[in-house]
Amino acid sequence: MTVDPAAAPLEVDPLLDDPETRIIVCCGSGGVGKTTTAAALGVRAAERGRKVVVLTIDPARRLAQSMGIDSLDNTPRRVKGIEGPGELHAMMLDMKRTFDEIVEAHADQDRARAILENPFYQSLSAGFAGTQEYMAMEKLGQLRAREEWDLIVVDTPPSRSALDFLDAPKRLGSFLDGKFIRLLMAPAKMGGRAGMKFLNVGMSMMTGTLGKLLGGQFLRDVQTFVAAMDTMFGGFRTRADATYRLLQAPGTAFLVVAAPERDALREAAYFVERLAAEEMPLAGLVLNRVHGSGAARLSAERARAAAENLEEGRIVDQGHGKNGVREAASPAGSSPDSPDPGPGQLPHQETESQTPEQPSVNQLTAGLLRLHAERMQVLKREQRTRDRFTALHPEVPVTEVAALPGDVHDLAGLRAIGDRLAGGSPATGAA
């Protein structure tokens, strides 16, 4: 499968080399290779002279293994083995620890301890819907504010939808501004006897009902949490808005990662449209795990026909440059003029030394031809799928990465992916 010449190629190296590029966000649906792409970009940028940090939210820890690090945590760690003038650091988002750091940084010691020990906070920081995506945005904002790295590569969370990363700040803001939260905050804001009167009279029915549904202790935990967090809610929204604007800034580049499959490219197209609607800078599409063949000139139809000829005891007659089919003669019915198979010629049938369990050369060749036909069908299907995407979005630059026979597990593998990202020819024999 080759890149459509009508589609603009994605030039990765100029993007990585541009000092104005400060953030690259790799996004897309799950299972398309975002983590590997982010790591390969980080390695290539560092070896070309940038000081890079790669932020991954992938729980599989493949990034740490491929970079030769025992484990990643919420602190950037230097990657050894970079062959170039730059530096590479890597980290994995610890959602709860990031939330704890926010609390510790924006609350006094006593209030921070009360929040951190609150059961509702512990549940919220560990698994509330959207918390992981929001904390990824928080960590990105923290890294950018430190000015320690001149390029940040973000591997977005493996969410149900690639859009969760963009929606998280708004969702958390809606939660903090919701009527339920404001109602729970009201007694604390009113304070004193008036607050108690409001709590005892105005909320008695609500708390009684919620207490039955959620449990009285849970409701008290929520109220305690809301009272302690009241002064921090505005900070959450402010930082979320600032990070959102950072994603819209010219120094940010989004790379949509997809596989050459219908569902993945459909979501990629949707994400491209969403980025345009949000006025966020799209650098291009990385089409991952593209299949290729070193014998692409042999079509699936011809390969299948040749396999059938071999299996039926016929071979292609190439004598005198003519293409034709002739039946293989059996020993009993062979003519005296029929020559014996010479060196380098395919035998017309099994010899006595072959057992029924041993496939003949013809059978093996036919099997390989059928495998090739199946591969060519895959290539054809991938090309149709890609053509549909480029027809919808001809303005989106595209680069392709050949499918590899196995997982990437070291820096050499990441360099190979980086070469392909930057325009290296796909491996024609890739599996």
Coordinates of C-alpha atoms in Angstrom, one line a residue:
M1 CA 0.0 0.0 0.0
T2 CA 1.4 3.4 -1.0
V3 CA 0.6 6.9 -0.1
D4 CA -1.8 8.6 -2.6
P5 CA 0.3 11.2 -4.4
A6 CA -2.7 13.5 -4.4
A7 CA -2.5 13.7 -0.6
A8 CA 0.0 15.9 1.1
P9 CA 2.8 14.0 2.9
L10 CA 3.2 14.6 6.6
E11 CA 6.7 16.0 7.1
V12 CA 7.7 14.8 10.6
D13 CA 11.3 16.0 10.9
P14 CA 10.5 19.7 10.2
L15 CA 7.8 19.4 12.8
L16 CA 10.2 18.0 15.4
D17 CA 13.0 20.4 14.5
D18 CA 10.9 23.5 14.7
P19 CA 11.8 25.3 18.0
E20 CA 8.3 26.8 17.9
T21 CA 6.8 23.3 18.3
R22 CA 6.5 22.8 22.1
I23 CA 3.7 20.2 22.4
I24 CA 2.8 17.2 20.3
V25 CA -0.4 15.4 21.2
C26 CA -0.9 11.9 19.8
C27 CA -4.5 11.0 19.8
G28 CA -6.8 8.4 18.3
S29 CA -9.0 5.4 19.2
G30 CA -7.6 2.6 21.3
G31 CA -5.2 0.0 20.0
V32 CA -3.9 1.9 17.1
G33 CA -0.3 2.5 18.4
K34 CA -0.5 5.9 20.0
T35 CA 2.0 4.9 22.8
T36 CA 4.6 3.6 20.3
T37 CA 4.1 6.6 18.0
A38 CA 4.6 9.0 21.0
A39 CA 7.7 7.1 22.1
A40 CA 9.2 7.0 18.6
L41 CA 8.6 10.7 18.1
G42 CA 10.3 11.4 21.5
V43 CA 13.4 9.3 20.6
R44 CA 13.7 10.9 17.2
A45 CA 13.3 14.4 18.5
A46 CA 15.9 13.9 21.2
E47 CA 18.4 12.4 18.8
R48 CA 17.9 15.4 16.6
G49 CA 18.8 17.8 19.5
R50 CA 15.6 18.5 21.4
K51 CA 15.1 18.2 25.1
V52 CA 12.0 16.0 25.2
V53 CA 9.7 14.6 27.8
V54 CA 7.1 11.9 26.8
L55 CA 4.0 11.8 29.0
T56 CA 2.1 8.5 28.7
I57 CA -1.2 7.5 30.2
D58 CA -1.0 3.9 29.0
P59 CA -1.3 1.4 31.9
A60 CA 0.4 -1.3 29.9
R61 CA 3.9 0.0 30.7
R62 CA 5.2 -0.8 27.2
L63 CA 6.8 2.6 27.0
A64 CA 9.0 2.0 30.0
Q65 CA 10.1 -1.4 28.7
S66 CA 10.9 -0.1 25.2
M67 CA 13.0 2.7 26.7
G68 CA 15.0 0.4 29.0
I69 CA 13.5 1.8 32.2
D70 CA 12.3 -0.6 34.9
S71 CA 9.2 1.5 35.6
L72 CA 7.7 4.9 35.0
D73 CA 5.9 7.0 37.6
N74 CA 4.7 10.6 38.0
T75 CA 8.2 11.9 37.9
P76 CA 10.1 12.3 34.6
R77 CA 13.0 9.9 34.3
R78 CA 16.0 10.3 32.0
V79 CA 16.2 7.7 29.2
K80 CA 19.7 6.3 28.6
G81 CA 21.0 5.3 25.2
I82 CA 20.0 8.3 23.2
E83 CA 22.4 8.7 20.3
G84 CA 22.4 12.5 19.7
P85 CA 22.8 15.9 21.3
G86 CA 19.4 16.0 22.9
E87 CA 17.8 14.5 26.0
L88 CA 14.8 12.2 26.5
H89 CA 12.8 11.9 29.6
A90 CA 9.7 9.8 30.1
M91 CA 6.9 9.5 32.7
M92 CA 3.6 7.8 33.2
L93 CA 0.7 9.7 34.7
D94 CA -0.3 8.7 38.2
M95 CA -3.8 10.0 38.3
K96 CA -4.3 10.0 42.1
R97 CA -0.8 11.4 42.8
T98 CA -1.4 14.3 40.4
F99 CA -4.7 15.1 42.2
D100 CA -2.9 14.9 45.6
E101 CA -0.2 17.3 44.3
I102 CA -2.9 19.8 43.3
V103 CA -4.5 19.7 46.7
E104 CA -1.2 20.0 48.5
A105 CA -0.2 22.9 46.4
H106 CA -3.4 24.9 46.7
A107 CA -4.6 24.3 50.3
D108 CA -3.0 24.9 53.7
Q109 CA -1.6 21.9 55.5
D110 CA -4.7 21.2 57.7
R111 CA -7.2 21.5 54.9
A112 CA -5.0 19.5 52.6
R113 CA -4.9 16.7 55.1
A114 CA -8.7 16.8 55.6
I115 CA -9.2 16.5 51.9
L116 CA -6.7 13.8 51.3
E117 CA -8.2 11.6 54.1
N118 CA -11.8 12.2 53.0
P119 CA -13.3 8.9 51.7
F120 CA -15.2 10.7 48.9
Y121 CA -12.1 12.4 47.7
Q122 CA -10.2 9.1 47.7
S123 CA -12.9 7.6 45.5
L124 CA -13.0 10.7 43.2
S125 CA -9.3 10.9 42.7
A126 CA -9.0 7.2 42.0
G127 CA -11.7 6.5 39.6
F128 CA -14.2 9.3 38.9
A129 CA -15.3 9.4 35.3
G130 CA -13.1 11.8 33.4
T131 CA -10.6 12.2 36.2
Q132 CA -7.8 10.5 34.3
E133 CA -8.3 12.8 31.3
Y134 CA -8.5 15.9 33.4
M135 CA -5.3 15.0 35.3
A136 CA -3.5 14.4 32.1
M137 CA -4.4 18.0 31.2
E138 CA -3.3 19.2 34.6
K139 CA 0.1 17.4 34.2
L140 CA 0.6 18.8 30.7
G141 CA 0.0 22.3 32.1
Q142 CA 2.5 21.6 34.9
L143 CA 5.2 20.3 32.6
R144 CA 4.7 23.3 30.2
A145 CA 4.9 25.8 33.0
R146 CA 8.2 24.4 34.3
E147 CA 10.0 25.4 31.0
E148 CA 12.4 22.5 31.6
W149 CA 11.8 20.8 28.3
D150 CA 11.5 22.4 24.9
L151 CA 9.2 19.6 23.6
I152 CA 6.4 17.7 25.3
V153 CA 5.0 14.6 23.6
V154 CA 1.6 13.5 25.0
D155 CA 0.2 10.0 24.6
T156 CA -3.5 10.5 25.3
P157 CA -5.5 8.2 27.6
P158 CA -6.8 4.8 26.2
S159 CA -10.4 6.0 26.5
R160 CA -13.5 4.7 25.0
S161 CA -13.4 7.7 22.7
A162 CA -10.5 9.8 21.6
L163 CA -12.6 12.9 22.3
D164 CA -12.5 12.3 26.1
F165 CA -9.2 14.1 26.3
L166 CA -10.7 17.3 25.0
D167 CA -14.0 17.0 26.9
A168 CA -12.5 16.3 30.3
P169 CA -12.0 19.9 31.5
K170 CA -15.5 20.9 30.4
R171 CA -17.0 17.8 32.1
L172 CA -15.2 18.5 35.4
G173 CA -16.2 22.1 35.2
S174 CA -19.8 21.1 34.7
F175 CA -19.6 18.8 37.7
L176 CA -18.1 21.5 39.9
D177 CA -20.7 24.0 38.7
G178 CA -23.6 21.6 39.0
K179 CA -26.7 22.2 41.0
F180 CA -25.9 19.3 43.3
I181 CA -22.5 20.6 44.2
R182 CA -23.8 24.1 44.7
L183 CA -26.5 22.9 47.0
L184 CA -24.1 20.9 49.1
M185 CA -21.8 24.0 49.3
A186 CA -24.6 26.3 50.4
P187 CA -24.6 25.5 54.1
A188 CA -20.9 25.9 54.4
K189 CA -21.1 29.2 52.6
M190 CA -23.9 30.5 54.8
G191 CA -22.1 29.4 57.9
G192 CA -23.1 29.7 61.6
R193 CA -26.6 29.4 62.9
A194 CA -28.2 30.4 59.6
G195 CA -26.3 27.7 57.8
M196 CA -27.4 25.1 60.4
K197 CA -31.0 26.3 60.1
F198 CA -30.8 26.0 56.3
L199 CA -29.2 22.5 56.6
N200 CA -31.8 21.3 59.2
V201 CA -34.9 22.8 57.4
G202 CA -34.1 23.5 53.8
M203 CA -32.1 20.3 53.1
S204 CA -33.9 17.9 55.5
M205 CA -36.0 16.3 52.7
M206 CA -33.1 16.2 50.3
T207 CA -30.6 14.7 52.7
G208 CA -33.1 12.3 54.0
T209 CA -33.8 11.0 50.5
L210 CA -30.2 11.0 49.5
G211 CA -29.2 9.4 52.7
K212 CA -31.5 6.4 52.0
L213 CA -30.2 6.1 48.4
L214 CA -26.5 6.7 49.0
G215 CA -26.1 6.1 52.7
G216 CA -25.9 8.8 55.4
Q217 CA -22.1 8.5 55.9
F218 CA -21.4 8.8 52.2
L219 CA -23.5 12.0 52.0
R220 CA -21.6 13.4 55.0
D221 CA -18.3 12.6 53.3
V222 CA -19.4 14.4 50.2
Q223 CA -20.5 17.5 52.2
T224 CA -17.2 17.5 54.1
F225 CA -15.3 17.2 50.8
V226 CA -17.2 20.0 49.1
A227 CA -16.7 22.3 52.1
A228 CA -13.0 21.7 52.2
M229 CA -12.6 22.0 48.4
D230 CA -14.7 25.1 48.1
T231 CA -11.8 27.5 47.7
M232 CA -10.1 25.2 45.2
F233 CA -13.0 24.8 42.7
G234 CA -12.2 28.1 40.9
G235 CA -8.6 27.0 40.5
F236 CA -9.6 23.8 38.8
R237 CA -11.7 25.6 36.2
T238 CA -9.0 28.3 35.7
R239 CA -6.2 25.8 35.1
A240 CA -8.5 23.7 32.8
D241 CA -9.3 26.8 30.8
A242 CA -5.6 27.7 30.6
T243 CA -4.5 24.3 29.4
Y244 CA -7.3 24.2 26.8
R245 CA -6.0 27.5 25.4
L246 CA -2.5 26.0 25.5
L247 CA -3.8 23.2 23.2
Q248 CA -5.1 25.8 20.8
A249 CA -1.9 27.7 20.7
P250 CA 0.4 27.7 17.6
G251 CA 3.1 25.8 19.5
T252 CA 0.9 22.8 19.8
A253 CA 0.5 20.1 17.1
F254 CA -2.0 17.3 17.1
L255 CA -1.2 14.0 15.4
V256 CA -4.2 11.7 14.8
V257 CA -3.0 8.1 14.9
A258 CA -5.1 5.4 13.2
A259 CA -4.9 2.0 11.7
P260 CA -6.0 1.4 8.1
E261 CA -9.3 -0.1 9.3
R262 CA -12.8 1.3 8.8
D263 CA -13.7 1.9 12.4
A264 CA -10.3 3.5 13.3
L265 CA -10.4 5.8 10.3
R266 CA -14.0 6.7 10.9
E267 CA -13.1 7.9 14.4
A268 CA -10.0 9.6 13.0
A269 CA -12.2 11.6 10.6
Y270 CA -14.5 12.5 13.4
F271 CA -11.6 13.7 15.5
V272 CA -10.1 15.7 12.6
E273 CA -13.5 17.5 12.3
R274 CA -13.7 18.1 16.0
L275 CA -10.2 19.6 16.1
A276 CA -11.1 22.0 13.3
A277 CA -14.3 23.0 15.2
E278 CA -12.3 23.7 18.4
E279 CA -9.6 25.6 16.4
M280 CA -6.9 23.3 17.5
P281 CA -3.8 22.8 15.2
L282 CA -3.7 19.5 13.4
A283 CA -0.4 18.5 12.0
G284 CA -1.6 15.4 10.2
L285 CA -2.5 11.7 10.3
V286 CA -0.2 8.8 11.1
L287 CA -1.5 5.7 9.4
N288 CA -0.1 2.9 11.5
R289 CA 0.4 -0.8 10.7
V290 CA 0.1 -0.6 7.0
H291 CA 0.7 -3.8 5.1
G292 CA 2.9 -4.1 2.1
S293 CA 4.3 -6.7 -0.3
G294 CA 7.5 -7.2 -2.2
A295 CA 5.5 -8.8 -5.1
A296 CA 2.7 -6.3 -5.5
R297 CA 2.8 -6.6 -9.3
L298 CA 1.4 -10.1 -8.9
S299 CA -2.3 -9.5 -8.4
A300 CA -4.5 -11.6 -6.1
E301 CA -6.5 -12.9 -9.1
R302 CA -3.3 -14.1 -11.0
A303 CA -1.9 -15.6 -7.8
R304 CA -5.1 -17.5 -7.1
A305 CA -5.3 -18.7 -10.7
A306 CA -1.7 -20.0 -10.6
A307 CA -2.4 -21.8 -7.3
E308 CA -5.4 -23.5 -8.9
N309 CA -3.4 -24.6 -11.9
L310 CA -0.7 -26.1 -9.7
E311 CA -3.2 -27.9 -7.5
E312 CA -5.0 -29.4 -10.5
G313 CA -1.7 -30.7 -12.0
R314 CA -1.3 -28.0 -14.6
I315 CA 1.6 -25.6 -15.0
V316 CA 2.1 -22.5 -16.9
D317 CA 3.8 -23.2 -20.2
Q318 CA 6.5 -20.5 -20.6
G319 CA 8.2 -22.1 -23.7
H320 CA 9.0 -19.7 -26.5
G321 CA 7.6 -16.8 -24.5
K322 CA 4.0 -18.0 -24.7
N323 CA 1.6 -18.2 -21.8
G324 CA -0.6 -21.2 -21.8
V325 CA -1.8 -24.2 -19.7
R326 CA -1.1 -27.8 -20.4
E327 CA -2.1 -30.9 -18.6
A328 CA 0.5 -32.9 -16.8
A329 CA 0.8 -36.3 -18.3
S330 CA 0.7 -39.4 -16.0
P331 CA 3.4 -42.0 -16.4
A332 CA 0.9 -44.5 -17.8
G333 CA -0.3 -42.1 -20.4
S334 CA 2.8 -40.3 -21.2
S335 CA 4.0 -40.0 -24.8
P336 CA 7.5 -41.2 -25.7
D337 CA 8.3 -37.6 -26.6
S338 CA 7.6 -36.3 -23.1
P339 CA 10.9 -35.4 -21.5
D340 CA 11.8 -36.3 -18.0
P341 CA 11.8 -33.3 -15.6
G342 CA 15.3 -31.9 -15.6
P343 CA 17.1 -29.9 -13.0
G344 CA 15.2 -26.8 -11.9
Q345 CA 11.9 -28.0 -13.4
L346 CA 8.8 -28.6 -11.4
P347 CA 7.8 -32.3 -11.2
H348 CA 4.4 -33.0 -12.6
Q349 CA 3.5 -35.4 -9.8
E350 CA 4.8 -37.0 -6.7
T351 CA 7.8 -39.4 -6.8
E352 CA 7.9 -42.7 -5.1
S353 CA 10.0 -41.2 -2.3
Q354 CA 7.2 -38.9 -1.3
T355 CA 4.8 -40.1 1.3
P356 CA 1.1 -38.9 1.4
E357 CA 2.0 -36.7 4.4
Q358 CA 4.7 -34.8 2.6
P359 CA 3.4 -31.9 0.4
S360 CA 4.8 -31.7 -3.1
V361 CA 6.7 -28.7 -4.4
N362 CA 3.5 -27.8 -6.3
Q363 CA 1.4 -27.9 -3.2
L364 CA 3.8 -25.7 -1.3
T365 CA 4.0 -23.2 -4.1
A366 CA 0.2 -23.1 -4.4
G367 CA 0.0 -22.5 -0.7
L368 CA 2.4 -19.5 -0.9
L369 CA 0.4 -18.2 -3.9
R370 CA -2.8 -18.3 -1.9
L371 CA -1.1 -16.5 1.0
H372 CA 0.0 -13.8 -1.4
A373 CA -3.5 -13.5 -2.8
E374 CA -4.9 -13.0 0.7
R375 CA -2.2 -10.4 1.4
M376 CA -3.1 -8.5 -1.8
Q377 CA -6.7 -8.5 -0.7
V378 CA -5.7 -6.9 2.6
L379 CA -3.7 -4.3 0.7
K380 CA -6.6 -3.6 -1.5
R381 CA -9.0 -3.2 1.4
E382 CA -6.7 -0.9 3.3
Q383 CA -6.2 1.3 0.2
R384 CA -10.0 1.6 -0.2
T385 CA -10.4 2.6 3.4
R386 CA -7.6 5.1 3.2
D387 CA -9.0 6.6 0.0
R388 CA -12.3 7.2 1.7
F389 CA -10.6 9.2 4.4
T390 CA -8.5 11.3 2.0
A391 CA -11.6 11.9 -0.1
L392 CA -13.3 13.4 3.0
H393 CA -10.2 15.2 4.2
P394 CA -7.8 15.9 1.3
E395 CA -6.2 18.8 3.3
V396 CA -4.9 16.4 6.0
P397 CA -1.2 15.5 5.5
V398 CA -0.6 11.7 5.9
T399 CA 2.4 9.5 6.7
E400 CA 2.3 5.7 6.7
V401 CA 4.1 3.3 9.0
A402 CA 4.6 -0.3 7.9
A403 CA 3.3 -3.1 10.0
L404 CA 6.0 -4.9 11.9
P405 CA 6.3 -8.6 12.5
G406 CA 6.4 -8.1 16.3
D407 CA 6.1 -5.6 19.1
V408 CA 8.6 -2.8 19.6
H409 CA 10.5 -3.5 22.7
D410 CA 13.7 -1.4 22.6
L411 CA 15.2 1.9 21.4
A412 CA 16.3 0.3 18.1
G413 CA 12.7 -0.6 17.4
L414 CA 11.6 2.9 18.3
R415 CA 14.2 4.4 15.9
A416 CA 12.9 2.2 13.1
I417 CA 9.4 3.5 13.7
G418 CA 10.8 7.0 13.8
D419 CA 12.5 6.5 10.4
R420 CA 9.2 5.3 8.9
L421 CA 7.3 8.2 10.5
A422 CA 9.7 10.6 8.9
G423 CA 9.1 9.2 5.4
G424 CA 11.2 6.0 5.3
S425 CA 9.8 3.5 2.8
P426 CA 7.6 0.8 4.4
A427 CA 9.2 -2.5 4.7
T428 CA 7.9 -4.4 1.7
G429 CA 8.0 -7.7 3.4
A430 CA 6.4 -6.5 6.7
A431 CA 3.9 -8.8 8.2

